[in-house]
CSV table of C-alpha atoms in Angstrom, one decimal:
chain,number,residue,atom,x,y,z
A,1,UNK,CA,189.8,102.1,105.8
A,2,UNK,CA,186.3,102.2,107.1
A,3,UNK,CA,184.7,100.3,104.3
A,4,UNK,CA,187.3,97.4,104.8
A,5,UNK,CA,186.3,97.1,108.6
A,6,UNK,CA,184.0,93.8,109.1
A,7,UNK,CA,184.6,92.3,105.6
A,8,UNK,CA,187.3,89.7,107.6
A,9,UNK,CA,189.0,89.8,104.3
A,10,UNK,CA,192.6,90.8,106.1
A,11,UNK,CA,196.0,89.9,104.6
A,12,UNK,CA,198.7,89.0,106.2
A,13,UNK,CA,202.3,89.5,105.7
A,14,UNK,CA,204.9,88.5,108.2
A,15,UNK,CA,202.4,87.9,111.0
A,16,UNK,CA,200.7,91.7,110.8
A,17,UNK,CA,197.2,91.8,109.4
A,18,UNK,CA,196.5,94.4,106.8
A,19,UNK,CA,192.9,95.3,105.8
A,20,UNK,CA,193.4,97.5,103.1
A,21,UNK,CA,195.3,95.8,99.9
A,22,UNK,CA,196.5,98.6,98.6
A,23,UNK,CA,199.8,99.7,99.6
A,24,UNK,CA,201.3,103.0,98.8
A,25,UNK,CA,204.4,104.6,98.5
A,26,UNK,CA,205.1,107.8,99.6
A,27,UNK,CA,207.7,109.5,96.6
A,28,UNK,CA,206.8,111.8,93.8
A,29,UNK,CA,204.3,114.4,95.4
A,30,UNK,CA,204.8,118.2,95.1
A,31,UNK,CA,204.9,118.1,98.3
A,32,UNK,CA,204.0,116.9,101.8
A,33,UNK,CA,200.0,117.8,102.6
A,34,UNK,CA,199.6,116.7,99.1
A,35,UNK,CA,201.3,113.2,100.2
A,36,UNK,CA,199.2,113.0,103.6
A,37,UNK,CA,195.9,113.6,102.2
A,38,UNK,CA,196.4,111.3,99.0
A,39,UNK,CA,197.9,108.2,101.3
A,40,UNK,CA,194.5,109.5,103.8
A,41,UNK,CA,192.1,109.3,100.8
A,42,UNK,CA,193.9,105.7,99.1
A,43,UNK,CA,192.8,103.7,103.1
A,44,UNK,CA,196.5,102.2,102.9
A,45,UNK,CA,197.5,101.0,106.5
A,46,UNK,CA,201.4,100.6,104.7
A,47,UNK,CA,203.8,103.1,103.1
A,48,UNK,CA,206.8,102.7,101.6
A,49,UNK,CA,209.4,105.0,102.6
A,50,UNK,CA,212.9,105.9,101.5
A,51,UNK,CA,216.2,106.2,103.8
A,52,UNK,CA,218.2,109.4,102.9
A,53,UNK,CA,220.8,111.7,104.9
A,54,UNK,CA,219.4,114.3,107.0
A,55,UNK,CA,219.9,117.4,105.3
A,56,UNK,CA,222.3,119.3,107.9
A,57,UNK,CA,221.7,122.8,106.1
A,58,UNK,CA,217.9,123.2,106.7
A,59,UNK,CA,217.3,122.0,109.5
A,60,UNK,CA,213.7,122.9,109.9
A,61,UNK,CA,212.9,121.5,106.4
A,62,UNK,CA,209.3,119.6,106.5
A,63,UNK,CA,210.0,116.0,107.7
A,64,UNK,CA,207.2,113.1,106.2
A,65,UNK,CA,206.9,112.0,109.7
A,66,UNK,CA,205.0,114.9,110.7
A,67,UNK,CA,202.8,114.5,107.8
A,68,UNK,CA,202.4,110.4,107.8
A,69,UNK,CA,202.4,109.1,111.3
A,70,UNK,CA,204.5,106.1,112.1
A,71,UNK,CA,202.2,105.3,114.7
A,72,UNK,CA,199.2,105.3,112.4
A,73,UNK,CA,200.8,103.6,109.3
A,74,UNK,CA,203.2,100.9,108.9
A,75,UNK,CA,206.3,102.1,107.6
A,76,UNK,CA,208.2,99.8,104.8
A,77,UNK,CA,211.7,101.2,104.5
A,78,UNK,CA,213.1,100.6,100.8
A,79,UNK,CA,216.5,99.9,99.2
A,80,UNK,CA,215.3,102.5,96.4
A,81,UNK,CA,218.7,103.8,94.9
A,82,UNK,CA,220.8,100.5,95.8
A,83,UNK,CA,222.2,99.0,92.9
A,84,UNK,CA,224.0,96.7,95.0
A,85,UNK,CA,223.7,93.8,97.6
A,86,UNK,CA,226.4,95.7,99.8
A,87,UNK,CA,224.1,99.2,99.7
A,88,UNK,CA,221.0,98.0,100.2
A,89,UNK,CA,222.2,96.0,103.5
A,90,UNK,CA,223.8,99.0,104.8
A,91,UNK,CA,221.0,101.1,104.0
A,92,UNK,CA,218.0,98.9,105.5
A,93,UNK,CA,220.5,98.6,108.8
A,94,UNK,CA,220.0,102.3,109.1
A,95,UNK,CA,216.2,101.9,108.5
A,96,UNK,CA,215.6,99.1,111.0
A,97,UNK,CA,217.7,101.0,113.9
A,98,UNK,CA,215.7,104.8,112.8
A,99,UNK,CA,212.6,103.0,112.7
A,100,UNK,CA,212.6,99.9,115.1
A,101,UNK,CA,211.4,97.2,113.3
A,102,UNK,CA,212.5,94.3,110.6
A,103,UNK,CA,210.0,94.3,108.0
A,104,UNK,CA,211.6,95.7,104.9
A,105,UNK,CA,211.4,96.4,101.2
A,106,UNK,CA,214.2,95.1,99.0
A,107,UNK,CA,214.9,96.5,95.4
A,108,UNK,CA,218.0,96.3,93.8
A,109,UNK,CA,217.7,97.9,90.1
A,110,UNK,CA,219.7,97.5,87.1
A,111,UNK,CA,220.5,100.9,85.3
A,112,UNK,CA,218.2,102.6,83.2
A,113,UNK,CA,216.1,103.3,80.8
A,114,UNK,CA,214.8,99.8,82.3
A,115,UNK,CA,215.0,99.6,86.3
A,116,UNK,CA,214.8,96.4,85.7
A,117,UNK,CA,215.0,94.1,88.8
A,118,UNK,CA,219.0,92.8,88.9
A,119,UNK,CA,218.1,89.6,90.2
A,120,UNK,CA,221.6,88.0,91.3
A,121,UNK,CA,221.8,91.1,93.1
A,122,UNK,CA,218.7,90.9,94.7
A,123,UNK,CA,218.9,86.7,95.4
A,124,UNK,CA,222.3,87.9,97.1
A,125,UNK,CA,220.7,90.9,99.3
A,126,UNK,CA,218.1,88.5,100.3
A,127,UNK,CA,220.3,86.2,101.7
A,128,UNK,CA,222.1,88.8,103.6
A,129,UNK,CA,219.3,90.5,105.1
A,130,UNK,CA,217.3,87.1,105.7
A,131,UNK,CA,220.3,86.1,107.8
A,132,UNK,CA,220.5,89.4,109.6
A,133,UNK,CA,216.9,88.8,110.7
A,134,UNK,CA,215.2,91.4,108.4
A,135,UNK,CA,211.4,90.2,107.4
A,136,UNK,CA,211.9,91.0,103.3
A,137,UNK,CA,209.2,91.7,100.7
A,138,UNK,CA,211.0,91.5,97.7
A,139,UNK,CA,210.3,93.5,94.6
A,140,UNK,CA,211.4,91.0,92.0
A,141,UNK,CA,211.1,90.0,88.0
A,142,UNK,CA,208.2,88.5,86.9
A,143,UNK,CA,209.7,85.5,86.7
A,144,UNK,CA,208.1,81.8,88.6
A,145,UNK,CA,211.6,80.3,89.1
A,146,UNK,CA,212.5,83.1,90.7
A,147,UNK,CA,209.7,83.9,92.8
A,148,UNK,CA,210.0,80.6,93.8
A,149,UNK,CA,213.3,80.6,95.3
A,150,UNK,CA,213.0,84.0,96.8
A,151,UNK,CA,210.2,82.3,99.1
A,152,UNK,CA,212.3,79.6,99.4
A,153,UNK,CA,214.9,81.8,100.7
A,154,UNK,CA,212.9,83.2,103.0
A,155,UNK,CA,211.2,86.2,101.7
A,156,UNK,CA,207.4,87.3,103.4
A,157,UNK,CA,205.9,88.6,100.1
A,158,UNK,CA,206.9,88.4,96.8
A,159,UNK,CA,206.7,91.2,94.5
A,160,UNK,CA,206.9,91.2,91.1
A,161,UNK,CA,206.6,93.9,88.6
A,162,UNK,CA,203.6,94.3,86.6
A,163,UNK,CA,205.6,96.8,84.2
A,164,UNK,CA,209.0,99.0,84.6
A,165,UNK,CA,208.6,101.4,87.5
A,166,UNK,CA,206.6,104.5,86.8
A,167,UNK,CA,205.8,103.4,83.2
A,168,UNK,CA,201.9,103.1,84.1
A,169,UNK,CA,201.8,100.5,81.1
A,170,UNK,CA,199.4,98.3,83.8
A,171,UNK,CA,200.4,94.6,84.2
A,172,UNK,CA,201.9,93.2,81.0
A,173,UNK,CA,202.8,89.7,81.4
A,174,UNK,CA,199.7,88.2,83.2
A,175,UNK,CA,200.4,84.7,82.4
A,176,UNK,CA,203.3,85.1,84.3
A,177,UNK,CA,202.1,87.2,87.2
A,178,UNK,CA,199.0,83.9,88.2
A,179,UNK,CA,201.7,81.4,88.0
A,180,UNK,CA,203.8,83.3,90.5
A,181,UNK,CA,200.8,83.3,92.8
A,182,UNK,CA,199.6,80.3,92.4
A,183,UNK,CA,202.5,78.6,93.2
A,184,UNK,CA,203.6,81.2,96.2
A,185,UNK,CA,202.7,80.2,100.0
A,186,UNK,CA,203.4,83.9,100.8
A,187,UNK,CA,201.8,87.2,99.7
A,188,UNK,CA,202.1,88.0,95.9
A,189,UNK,CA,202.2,91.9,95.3
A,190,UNK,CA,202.3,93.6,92.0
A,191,UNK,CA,204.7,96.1,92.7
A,192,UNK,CA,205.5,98.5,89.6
A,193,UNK,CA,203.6,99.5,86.6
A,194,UNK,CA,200.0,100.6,87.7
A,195,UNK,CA,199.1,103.5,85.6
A,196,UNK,CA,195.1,103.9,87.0
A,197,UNK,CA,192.5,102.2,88.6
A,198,UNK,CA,192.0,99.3,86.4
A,199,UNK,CA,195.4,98.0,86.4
A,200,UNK,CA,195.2,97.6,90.0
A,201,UNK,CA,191.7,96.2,89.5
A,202,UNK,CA,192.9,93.4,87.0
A,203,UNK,CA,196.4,92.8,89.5
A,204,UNK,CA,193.5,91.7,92.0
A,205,UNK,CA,191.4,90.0,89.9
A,206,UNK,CA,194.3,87.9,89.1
A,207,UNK,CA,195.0,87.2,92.5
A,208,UNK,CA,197.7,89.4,94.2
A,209,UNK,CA,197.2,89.8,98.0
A,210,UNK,CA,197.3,93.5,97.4
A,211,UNK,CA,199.0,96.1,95.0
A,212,UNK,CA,201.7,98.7,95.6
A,213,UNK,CA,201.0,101.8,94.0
A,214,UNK,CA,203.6,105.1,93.9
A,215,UNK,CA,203.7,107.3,90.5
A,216,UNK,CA,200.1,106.5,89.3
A,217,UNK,CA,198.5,108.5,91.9
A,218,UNK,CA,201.6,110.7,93.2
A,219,UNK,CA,202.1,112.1,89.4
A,220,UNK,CA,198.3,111.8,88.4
A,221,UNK,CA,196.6,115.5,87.9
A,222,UNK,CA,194.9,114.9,90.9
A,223,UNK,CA,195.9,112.3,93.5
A,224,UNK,CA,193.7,112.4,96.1
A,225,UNK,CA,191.1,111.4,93.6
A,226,UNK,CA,193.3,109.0,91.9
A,227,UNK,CA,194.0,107.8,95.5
A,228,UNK,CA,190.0,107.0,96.3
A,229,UNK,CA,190.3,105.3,92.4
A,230,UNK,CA,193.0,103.2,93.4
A,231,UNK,CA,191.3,102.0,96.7
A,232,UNK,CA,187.9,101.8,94.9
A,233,UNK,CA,190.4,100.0,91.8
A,234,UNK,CA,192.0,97.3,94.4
A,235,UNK,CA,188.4,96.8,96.6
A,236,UNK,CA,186.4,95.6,93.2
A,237,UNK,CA,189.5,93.6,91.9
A,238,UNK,CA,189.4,91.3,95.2
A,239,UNK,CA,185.8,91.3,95.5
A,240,UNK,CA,185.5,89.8,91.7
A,241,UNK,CA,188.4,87.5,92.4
A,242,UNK,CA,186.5,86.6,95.2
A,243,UNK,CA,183.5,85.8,93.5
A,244,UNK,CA,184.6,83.9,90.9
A,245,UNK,CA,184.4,85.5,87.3
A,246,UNK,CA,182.1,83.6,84.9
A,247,UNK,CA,184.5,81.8,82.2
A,248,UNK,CA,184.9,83.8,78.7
A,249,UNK,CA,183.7,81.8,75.6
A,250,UNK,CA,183.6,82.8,72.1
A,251,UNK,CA,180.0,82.9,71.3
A,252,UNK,CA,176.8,84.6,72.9
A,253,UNK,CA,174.5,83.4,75.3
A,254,UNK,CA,171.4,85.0,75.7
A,255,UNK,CA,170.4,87.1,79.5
A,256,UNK,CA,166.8,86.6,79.2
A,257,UNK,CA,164.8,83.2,79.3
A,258,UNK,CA,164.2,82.5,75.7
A,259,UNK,CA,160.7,80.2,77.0
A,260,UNK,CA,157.3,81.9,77.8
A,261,UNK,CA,158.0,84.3,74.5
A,262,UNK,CA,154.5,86.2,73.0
A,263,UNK,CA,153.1,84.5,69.9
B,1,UNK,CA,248.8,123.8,121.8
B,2,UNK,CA,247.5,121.0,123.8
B,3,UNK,CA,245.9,118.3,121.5
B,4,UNK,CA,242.5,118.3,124.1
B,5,UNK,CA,242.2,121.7,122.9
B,6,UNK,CA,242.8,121.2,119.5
B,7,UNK,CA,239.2,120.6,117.5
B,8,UNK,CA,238.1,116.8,116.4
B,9,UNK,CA,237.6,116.7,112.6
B,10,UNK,CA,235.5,114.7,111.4
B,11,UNK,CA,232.8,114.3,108.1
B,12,UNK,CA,229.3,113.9,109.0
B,13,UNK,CA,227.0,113.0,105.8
B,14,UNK,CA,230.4,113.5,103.5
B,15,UNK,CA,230.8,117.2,104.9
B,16,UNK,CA,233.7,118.1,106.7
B,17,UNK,CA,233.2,119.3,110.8
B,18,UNK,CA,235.1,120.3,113.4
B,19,UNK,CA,233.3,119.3,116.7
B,20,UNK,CA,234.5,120.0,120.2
B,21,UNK,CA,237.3,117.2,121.4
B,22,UNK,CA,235.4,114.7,123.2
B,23,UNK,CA,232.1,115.3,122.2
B,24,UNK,CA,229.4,112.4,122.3
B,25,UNK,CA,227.4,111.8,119.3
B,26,UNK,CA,224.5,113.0,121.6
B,27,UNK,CA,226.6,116.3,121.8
B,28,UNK,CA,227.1,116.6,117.8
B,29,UNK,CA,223.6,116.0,117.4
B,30,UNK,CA,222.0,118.4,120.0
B,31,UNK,CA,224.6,120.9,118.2
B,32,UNK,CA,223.2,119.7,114.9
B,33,UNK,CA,220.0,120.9,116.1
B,34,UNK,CA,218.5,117.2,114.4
B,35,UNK,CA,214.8,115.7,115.6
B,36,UNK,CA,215.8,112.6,116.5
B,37,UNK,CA,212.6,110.6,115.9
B,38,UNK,CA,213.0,108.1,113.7
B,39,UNK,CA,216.7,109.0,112.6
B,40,UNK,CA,219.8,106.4,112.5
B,41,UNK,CA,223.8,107.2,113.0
B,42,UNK,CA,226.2,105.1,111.2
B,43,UNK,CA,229.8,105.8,112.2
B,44,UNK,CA,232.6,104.4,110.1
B,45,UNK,CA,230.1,101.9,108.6
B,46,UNK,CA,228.9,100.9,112.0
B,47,UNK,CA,225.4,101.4,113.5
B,48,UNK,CA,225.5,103.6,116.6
B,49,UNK,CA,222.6,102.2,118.7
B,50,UNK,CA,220.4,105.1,119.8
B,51,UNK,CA,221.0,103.9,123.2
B,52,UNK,CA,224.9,104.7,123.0
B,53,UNK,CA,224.6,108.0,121.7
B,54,UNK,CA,225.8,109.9,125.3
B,55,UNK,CA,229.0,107.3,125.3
B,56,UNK,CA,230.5,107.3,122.3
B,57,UNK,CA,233.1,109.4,121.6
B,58,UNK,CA,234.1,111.0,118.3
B,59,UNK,CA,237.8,110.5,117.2
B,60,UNK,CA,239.5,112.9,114.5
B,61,UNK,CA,238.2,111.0,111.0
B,62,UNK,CA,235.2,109.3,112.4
B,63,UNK,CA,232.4,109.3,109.0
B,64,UNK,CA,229.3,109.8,110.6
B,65,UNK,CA,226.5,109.1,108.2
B,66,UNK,CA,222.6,110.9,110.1
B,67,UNK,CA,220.0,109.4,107.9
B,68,UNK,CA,216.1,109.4,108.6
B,69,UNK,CA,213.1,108.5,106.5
B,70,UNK,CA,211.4,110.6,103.4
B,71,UNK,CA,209.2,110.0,100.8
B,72,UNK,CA,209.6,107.1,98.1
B,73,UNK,CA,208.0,104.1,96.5
């Protein structure tokens, strides 16, 4: 987080300011140090989290609150294994009253091999939660129309995929992903897909107000170093967005002053 | 057999229980032995706000679902 502090580069999402840009989820690891000291090493200040049954026959099994503090990170409950409206309502009830607050993240999946975003689903879970006063970032298709009316709806940050979830094929439908945030008034995530650093560089470079990242560094050989890639990853992305990238042109132009040459 | 003696059965996360007649859900979870930080009780598709737990009551076939947060993306 440090190198962030100063840069008054902040996002914002629902009226909380964010200095990192990379978001993290929390799912995957072998197990929970491994988790605390890769979300430690990626400088997230938000972690997605999933709501499950307390497991009533082990009673002193590890619990990820010991190991990621709500207190020090901002906890995004998901709808992760909703596959309907109905489920992930119920389920993000739960969250808000276990963890106290409104800011959620909606998913509702089709089956696989895809996890494709069901998107009636999802327009009809928004509404729901919207209405029940829940702040939603929406994990969405990559799709404008759509993106569109989920912020007309309501939603505080759209996010589309980049590719199918834990695939780590990187964003594949960029076109797609600039018109979604250059039309948006609200935060544009790419949420799904990042395989390493570079896809999460070119997500920024693109635009996005920060990246979500789970499998690429939870599954990666080594996460805490693919954690410290990612936040180095996301860091140059918004830095050369910020800068404004020089435009591409199909012939050569020369780095050094062709006048004052020997003869 | 009186029925106030008679156990209250009941399934908490789809497991069947018998608890105590008249027990809170602040009793079934301090005999649960659960951390309560962070954690959410849904009775019969109802939230149980954390500030009811001592008053209400469970009734034979109450589903109580305990959930709480772990990892995911």
């Amino acid at each position: 987080m440090d190198s962030y502090v100063g840069t008054g580069d902040e996002w914002t999402v629902a009226g909380r300011k964010f200095a990192s840009r990379l978001v993290v989820g929390t799912g995957k690891y072998k197990d929970l140090p491994t988790t605390a000291a890769a979300i430690e090493a990626s400088g997230a200040e938000m972690v997605t989290v999933a709501v499950r049954r307390v497991n009533l026959s082990d009673r002193n099994a590890p619990m990820l609150q010991d190991y990621v503090s709500p207190q020090r990170y901002t906890y995004l409950p998901n709808t992760a294994g909703c596959f309907t409206a109905d489920e992930a309502v119920r389920t993000l009830r739960l969250a808000r009253e276990a963890g106290g607050w409104n800011l959620v993240k909606l998913e509702v999946l089709g089956p696989a091999p895809t996890l494709y975003p069901d998107m009636p689903a999802t327009f009809e879970a928004a509404k729901a939660l919207i209405k029940d006063g829940f702040e939603v970032m929406v994990y969405c298709s990559d799709d404008p129309i759509a993106a569109k009316r989920l912020e007309e709806m309501g939603c505080v940050a759209i996010m589309p995929l980049g590719a199918p979830i834990g695939s780590g094929l990187g964003v594949q439908n960029p076109l797609m992903i600039q018109m979604i945030i250059e039309q948006a008034k609200v935060p544009v995530l790419v949420d799904a897909g990042v395989g390493t650093a570079y896809d999460a560089t070119f997500a920024m470079e693109l635009g996005c107000a920060a990246v979500l990242v789970n499998s690429a560094i939870a599954m990666a050989d080594d996460p805490v170093l693919m954690a410290r890639a990612m936040k180095a990853g996301v860091e140059a992305g918004r830095l050369a967005f910020r800068a404004g990238r020089i435009p591409r042109r199909g012939f050569a132009s020369a780095s050094s002053p062709m006048t004052g040459l020997i003869h | 057999m009186s029925v106030t003696s008679e156990a209250t059965r009941i399934t908490v996360n789809g497991e069947p229980l018998a608890v105590a007649p008249g027990m809170s859900v602040a009793g079934l979870i301090a005999q649960l032995g659960l951390d309560t930080r962070k954690m959410a009780v849904e009775r019969n598709l109802e939230i149980v706000p954390r500030s009811t737990y001592a008053d209400v009551r469970l009734t034979p076939g109450d589903a109580l679902e305990i959930v709480h947060f772990i990892g995911g993306g």
